[in-house]
XYZ file of C-alpha atoms in Angstrom:
365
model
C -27.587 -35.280 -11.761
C -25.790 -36.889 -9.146
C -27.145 -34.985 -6.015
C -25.779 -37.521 -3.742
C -22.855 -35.496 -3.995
C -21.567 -32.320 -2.500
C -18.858 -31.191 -4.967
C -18.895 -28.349 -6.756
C -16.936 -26.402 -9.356
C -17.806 -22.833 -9.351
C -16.633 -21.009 -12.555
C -16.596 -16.981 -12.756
C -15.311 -14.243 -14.902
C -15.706 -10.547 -14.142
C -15.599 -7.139 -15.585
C -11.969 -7.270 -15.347
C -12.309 -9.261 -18.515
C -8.701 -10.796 -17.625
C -10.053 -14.581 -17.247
C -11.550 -17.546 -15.327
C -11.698 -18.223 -11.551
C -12.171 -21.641 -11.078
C -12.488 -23.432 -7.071
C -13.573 -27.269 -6.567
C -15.666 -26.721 -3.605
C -17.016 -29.463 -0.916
C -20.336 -28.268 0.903
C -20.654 -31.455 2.754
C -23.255 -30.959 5.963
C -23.199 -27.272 5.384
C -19.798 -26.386 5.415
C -17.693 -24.322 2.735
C -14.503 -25.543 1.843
C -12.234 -24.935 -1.020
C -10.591 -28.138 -2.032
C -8.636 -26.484 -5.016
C -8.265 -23.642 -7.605
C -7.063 -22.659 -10.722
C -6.784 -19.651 -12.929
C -7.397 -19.774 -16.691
C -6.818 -16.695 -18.757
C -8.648 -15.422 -21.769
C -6.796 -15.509 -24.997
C -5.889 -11.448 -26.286
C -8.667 -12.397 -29.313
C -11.167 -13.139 -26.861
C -10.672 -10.598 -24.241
C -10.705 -7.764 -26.905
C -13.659 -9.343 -28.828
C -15.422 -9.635 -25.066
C -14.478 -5.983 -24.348
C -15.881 -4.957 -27.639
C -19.506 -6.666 -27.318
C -19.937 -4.742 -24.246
C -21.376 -1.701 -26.674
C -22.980 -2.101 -29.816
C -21.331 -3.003 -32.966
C -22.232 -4.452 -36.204
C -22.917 -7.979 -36.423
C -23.168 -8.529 -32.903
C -25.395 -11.300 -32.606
C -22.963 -13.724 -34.597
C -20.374 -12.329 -32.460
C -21.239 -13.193 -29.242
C -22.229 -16.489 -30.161
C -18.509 -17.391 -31.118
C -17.371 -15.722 -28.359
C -19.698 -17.585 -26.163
C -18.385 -20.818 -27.880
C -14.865 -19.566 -27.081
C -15.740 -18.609 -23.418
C -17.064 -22.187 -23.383
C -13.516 -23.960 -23.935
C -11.796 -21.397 -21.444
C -14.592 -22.760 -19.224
C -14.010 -26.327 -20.132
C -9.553 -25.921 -19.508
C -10.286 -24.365 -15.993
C -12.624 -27.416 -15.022
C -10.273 -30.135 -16.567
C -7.328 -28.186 -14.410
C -10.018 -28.580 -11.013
C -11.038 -32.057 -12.030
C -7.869 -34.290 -10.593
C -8.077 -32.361 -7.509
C -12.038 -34.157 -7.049
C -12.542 -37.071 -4.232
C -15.457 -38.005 -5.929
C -18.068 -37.414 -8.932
C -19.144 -33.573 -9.324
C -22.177 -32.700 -9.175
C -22.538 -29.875 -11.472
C -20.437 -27.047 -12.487
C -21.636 -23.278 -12.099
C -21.087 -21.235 -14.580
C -21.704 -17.360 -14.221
C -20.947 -15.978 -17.623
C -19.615 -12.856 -18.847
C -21.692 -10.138 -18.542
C -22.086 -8.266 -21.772
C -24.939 -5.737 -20.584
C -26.693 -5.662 -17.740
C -29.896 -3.375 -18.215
C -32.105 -4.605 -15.110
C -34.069 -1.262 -15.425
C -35.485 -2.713 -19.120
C -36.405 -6.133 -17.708
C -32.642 -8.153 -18.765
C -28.996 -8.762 -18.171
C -27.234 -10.808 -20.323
C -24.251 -13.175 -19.344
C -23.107 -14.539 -22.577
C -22.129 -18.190 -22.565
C -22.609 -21.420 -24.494
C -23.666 -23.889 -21.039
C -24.861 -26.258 -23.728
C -21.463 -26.943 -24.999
C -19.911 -27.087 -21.580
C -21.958 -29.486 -20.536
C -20.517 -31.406 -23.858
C -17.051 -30.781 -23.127
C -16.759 -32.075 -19.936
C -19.169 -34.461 -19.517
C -20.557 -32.623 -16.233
C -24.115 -30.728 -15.775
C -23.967 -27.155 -16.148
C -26.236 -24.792 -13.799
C -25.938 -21.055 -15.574
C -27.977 -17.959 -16.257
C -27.914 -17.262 -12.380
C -29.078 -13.491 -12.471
C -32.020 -13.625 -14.766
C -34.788 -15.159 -12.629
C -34.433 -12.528 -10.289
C -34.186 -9.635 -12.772
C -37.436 -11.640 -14.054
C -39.170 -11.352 -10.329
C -38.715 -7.380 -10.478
C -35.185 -7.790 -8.671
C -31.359 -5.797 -9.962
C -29.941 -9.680 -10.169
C -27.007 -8.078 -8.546
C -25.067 -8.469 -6.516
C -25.731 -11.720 -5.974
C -22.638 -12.789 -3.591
C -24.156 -11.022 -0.290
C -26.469 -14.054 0.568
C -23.196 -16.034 0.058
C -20.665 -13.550 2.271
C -23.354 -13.457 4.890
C -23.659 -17.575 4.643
C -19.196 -18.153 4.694
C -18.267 -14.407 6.613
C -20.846 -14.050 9.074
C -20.787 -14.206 12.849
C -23.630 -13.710 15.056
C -23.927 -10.417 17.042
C -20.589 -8.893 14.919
C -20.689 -6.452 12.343
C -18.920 -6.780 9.135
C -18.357 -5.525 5.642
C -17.307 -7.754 2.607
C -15.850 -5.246 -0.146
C -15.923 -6.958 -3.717
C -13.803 -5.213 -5.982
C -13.725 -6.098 -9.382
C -14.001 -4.388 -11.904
C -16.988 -2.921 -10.645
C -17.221 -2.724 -6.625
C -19.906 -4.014 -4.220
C -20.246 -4.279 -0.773
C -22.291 -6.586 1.219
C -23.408 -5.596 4.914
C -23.808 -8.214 7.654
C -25.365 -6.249 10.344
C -24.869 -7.383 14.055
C -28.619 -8.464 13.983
C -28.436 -10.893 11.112
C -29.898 -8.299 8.282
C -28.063 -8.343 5.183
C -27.778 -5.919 2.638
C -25.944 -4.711 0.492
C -25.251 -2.654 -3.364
C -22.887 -2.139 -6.417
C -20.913 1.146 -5.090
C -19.932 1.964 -8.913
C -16.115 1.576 -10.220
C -13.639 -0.784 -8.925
C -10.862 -1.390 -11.016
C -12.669 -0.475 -14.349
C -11.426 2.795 -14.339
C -7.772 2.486 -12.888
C -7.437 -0.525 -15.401
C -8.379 1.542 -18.579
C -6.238 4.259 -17.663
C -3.088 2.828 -16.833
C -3.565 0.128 -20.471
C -3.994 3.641 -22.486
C -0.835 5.403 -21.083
C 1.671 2.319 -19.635
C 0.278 -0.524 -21.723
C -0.518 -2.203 -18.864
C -3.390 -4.472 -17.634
C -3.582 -3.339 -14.262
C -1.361 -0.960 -11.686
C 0.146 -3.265 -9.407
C 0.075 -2.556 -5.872
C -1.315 0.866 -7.016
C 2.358 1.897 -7.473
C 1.174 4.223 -10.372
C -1.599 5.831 -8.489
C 0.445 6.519 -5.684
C 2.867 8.072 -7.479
C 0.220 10.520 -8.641
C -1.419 13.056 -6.798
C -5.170 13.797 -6.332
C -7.000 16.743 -8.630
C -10.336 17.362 -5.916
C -11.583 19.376 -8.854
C -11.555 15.849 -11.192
C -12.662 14.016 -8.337
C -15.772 16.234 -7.519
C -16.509 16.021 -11.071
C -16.086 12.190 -11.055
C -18.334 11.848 -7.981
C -21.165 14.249 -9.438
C -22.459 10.919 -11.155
C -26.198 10.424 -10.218
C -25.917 7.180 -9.613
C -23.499 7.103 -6.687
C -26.922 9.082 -4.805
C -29.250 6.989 -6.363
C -30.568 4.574 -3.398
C -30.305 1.269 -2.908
C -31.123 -1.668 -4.533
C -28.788 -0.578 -7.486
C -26.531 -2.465 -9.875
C -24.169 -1.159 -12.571
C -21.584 -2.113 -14.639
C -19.942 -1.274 -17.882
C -23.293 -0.239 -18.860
C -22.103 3.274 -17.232
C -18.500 3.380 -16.205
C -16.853 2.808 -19.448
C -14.204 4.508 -21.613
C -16.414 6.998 -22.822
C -17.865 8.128 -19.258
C -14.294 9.203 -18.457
C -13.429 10.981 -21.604
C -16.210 13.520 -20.773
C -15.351 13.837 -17.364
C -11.151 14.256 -17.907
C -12.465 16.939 -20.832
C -13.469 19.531 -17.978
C -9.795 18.907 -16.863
C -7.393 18.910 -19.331
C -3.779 19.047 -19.209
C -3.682 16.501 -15.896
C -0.424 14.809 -15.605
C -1.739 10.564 -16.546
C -0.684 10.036 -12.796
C -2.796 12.601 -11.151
C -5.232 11.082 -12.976
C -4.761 7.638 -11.743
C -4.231 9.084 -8.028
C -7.835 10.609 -8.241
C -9.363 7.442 -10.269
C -8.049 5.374 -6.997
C -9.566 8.097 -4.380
C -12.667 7.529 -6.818
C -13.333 3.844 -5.866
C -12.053 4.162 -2.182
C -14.195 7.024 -1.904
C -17.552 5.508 -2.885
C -16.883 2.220 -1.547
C -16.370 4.498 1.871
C -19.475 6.497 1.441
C -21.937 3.047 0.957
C -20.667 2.133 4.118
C -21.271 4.799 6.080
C -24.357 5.247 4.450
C -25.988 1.767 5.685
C -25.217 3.366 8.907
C -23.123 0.275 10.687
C -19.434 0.601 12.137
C -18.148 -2.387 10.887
C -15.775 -4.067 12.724
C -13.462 -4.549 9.835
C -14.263 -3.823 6.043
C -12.781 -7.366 4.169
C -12.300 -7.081 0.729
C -12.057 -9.979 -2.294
C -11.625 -9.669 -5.598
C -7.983 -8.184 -7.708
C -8.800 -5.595 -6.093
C -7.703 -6.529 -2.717
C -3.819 -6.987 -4.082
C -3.809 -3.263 -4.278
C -2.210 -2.123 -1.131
C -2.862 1.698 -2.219
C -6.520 1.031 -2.713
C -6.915 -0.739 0.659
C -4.916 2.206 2.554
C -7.038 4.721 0.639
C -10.495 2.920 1.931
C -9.157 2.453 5.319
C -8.330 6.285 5.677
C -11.802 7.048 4.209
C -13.850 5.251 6.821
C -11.384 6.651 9.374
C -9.166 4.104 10.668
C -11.466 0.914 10.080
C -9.143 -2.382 9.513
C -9.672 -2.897 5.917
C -7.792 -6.215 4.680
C -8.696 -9.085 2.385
C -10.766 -11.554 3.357
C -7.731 -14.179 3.003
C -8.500 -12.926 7.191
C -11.418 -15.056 7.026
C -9.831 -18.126 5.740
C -10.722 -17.438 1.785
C -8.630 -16.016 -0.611
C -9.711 -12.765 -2.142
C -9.101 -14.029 -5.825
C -11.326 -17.480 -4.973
C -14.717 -15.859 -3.479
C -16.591 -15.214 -5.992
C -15.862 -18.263 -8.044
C -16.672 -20.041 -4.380
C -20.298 -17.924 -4.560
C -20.809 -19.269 -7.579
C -20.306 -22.828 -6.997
C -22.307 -22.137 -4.133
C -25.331 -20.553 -5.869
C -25.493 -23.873 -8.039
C -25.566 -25.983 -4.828
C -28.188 -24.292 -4.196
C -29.627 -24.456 -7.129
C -29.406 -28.076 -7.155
C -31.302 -28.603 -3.369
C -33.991 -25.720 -4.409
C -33.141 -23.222 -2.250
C -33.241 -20.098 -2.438
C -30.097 -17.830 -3.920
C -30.913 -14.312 -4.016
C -31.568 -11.389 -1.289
C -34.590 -9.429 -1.992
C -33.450 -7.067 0.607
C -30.269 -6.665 -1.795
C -31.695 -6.692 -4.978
C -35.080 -5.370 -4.440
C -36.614 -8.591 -6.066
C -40.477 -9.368 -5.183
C -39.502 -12.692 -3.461
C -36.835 -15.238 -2.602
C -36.028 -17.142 -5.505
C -34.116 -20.455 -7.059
C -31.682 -19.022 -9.039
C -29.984 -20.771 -11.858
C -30.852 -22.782 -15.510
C -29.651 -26.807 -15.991
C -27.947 -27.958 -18.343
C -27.643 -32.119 -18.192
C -24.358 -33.570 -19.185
């Protein structure tokens, strides 16, 4: 391992299950800079086979482990597309996975992968497997990206909320007096995205042009928030584990006969809604609410949690000098510096884990 060097390439795909954020990142003398990025989509064969080892299903073992090998090439075209942009030798490449379950209540969480074959195509050490040692220390392993927010969003003596919003939301606190926490808040785009594939044969709403269209049923949405977990206290994680197709056909059965719009209009109030009530929970008055993730390009969303916590400025952290669609493949990249100088990565005050811990597994080239 070169550790000479400060250059990283920071690798993530999310529950949105629509492909591979990639950044080349430089943390030279403690800085965080983005010196390029690149997008690399799943193939349909992979995304569906990906969506469909997120439950059980015969065979599954086998499965995942081609799909892993698959994931690995996606991997391996994002990094070749970073590589060119590099001033000098990488150090490692960090690698997050795709998270096929995430049980942290039974002891696991699995982000499927194939870091061993990375590491062959591209000729680069591979640091992966970044949530299990804290799940292993008694700990969610997620969210992970707070220690990072508070480390590239953080100012001394200001308040400030970083809203993640993938498929699944989190929020990460940075309280005026250093103190970080933060929680998964429950649905980001999960939802909205399933919906709007089953009736427009679409991937996502853009803009939330659909949802606004709609209008919101408060008798769906009190249903929709009577979920235990959304009162369950903090440290929590969740994921498709919960909020998956099946969660939403039992809920839309107490309502039938919704126009598909209506229900997209309350599916939106949904996510602003709890991301809303986890801030005003931690009891802080942010002085803006910055959000990351694809679910910062939807201006609906981002009006609808802005009205929710009464007026706060809610816009992407793009504010902040980071584009939303690049911070979490940044985190990552940052988690395997880390990694690499044995420090620390997670937040036990986040994830409830019994210690600080160095999070990550190598994987020489």
């Amino acid at each position: 391992m070169n550790a000479t060097s400060s250059l990283f390439i920071g690798l993530m795909s999310g529950t949105s299950l629509d492909g591979v954020d990639g950044v080349l990142a430089d943390f030279s003398n403690g800085a965080i800079q983005t010196l390029a990025a690149a997008f690399t989509p799943f193939p349909p064969a992979l995304r569906a086979e990906l969506m469909a080892l997120q439950s059980a299903s015969p065979n599954e073992l086998e499965r995942e482990a081609l799909a892993a090998n698959a994931l690995a090439l996606v991997y391996a075209d994002c990094v070749r597309a970073l590589l060119p942009s590099s001033p000098g030798p990488v150090t490692a490449v960090a690698a997050h996975g795709q998270t096929i379950r995430h049980r942290p209540e039974l002891g696991f969480t699995r982000q499927t992968n194939n870091p061993a074959l990375l590491a062959e195509l591209t000729g680069l050490d591979v640091i992966a497997d970044f949530r299990s040692r804290d799940v292993a220390a008694g700990g969610q392993g997620a969210p992970l990206v707070p220690a990072f927010h508070h480390a590239a969003f953080g100012t001394p003596g200001a308040a400030r909320v970083v809203v993640n919003i993938g498929g699944i939301g989190n929020i990460s606190v940075l309280h005026a007096d250093g103190r970080v926490t933060g929680f998964d808040t429950g649905p980001g785009n999960v939802l909205m995205d399933l919906w709007i594939a089953r009736h427009q044969d679409r991937a996502y709403d853009e803009d939330g042009a659909w949802g606004a269209s709609g209008t919101v049923d408060a008798a769906l949405l009190a249903t929709l928030l009577d979920e235990p977990y959304f009162r369950q206290p903090a440290p929590k994680s969740t994921g498709r584990d919960l909020f998956h197709e099946q969660w939403l056909n039992d809920k839309l059965a107490q309502h039938p006969d919704l126009a598909p719009a209506d229900v997209q209009a309350t599916l939106l109030r949904l996510t602003a809604s709890t991301i809303a009530q986890a801030i005003q929970a931690e009891g802080v008055t942010p002085d803006a609410a910055y959000v990351c993730g694809g679910g910062a390009y939807n201006g609906a969303l981002l009006r609808a949690i802005g009205a929710e916590l009464g007026g706060i400025k809610v816009e992407s952290t793009a504010a902040l000098g980071v584009a939303p669609n690049r911070v979490e493949a940044l985190a990552f990249a940052w988690l395997g510096w880390r990694c690499v100088n044995r420090e620390p990565g997670n937040l036990p005050a986040v994830t409830g884990a019994r210690g600080l811990r160095v999070l990550g597994a190598l994987y020489p080239a």
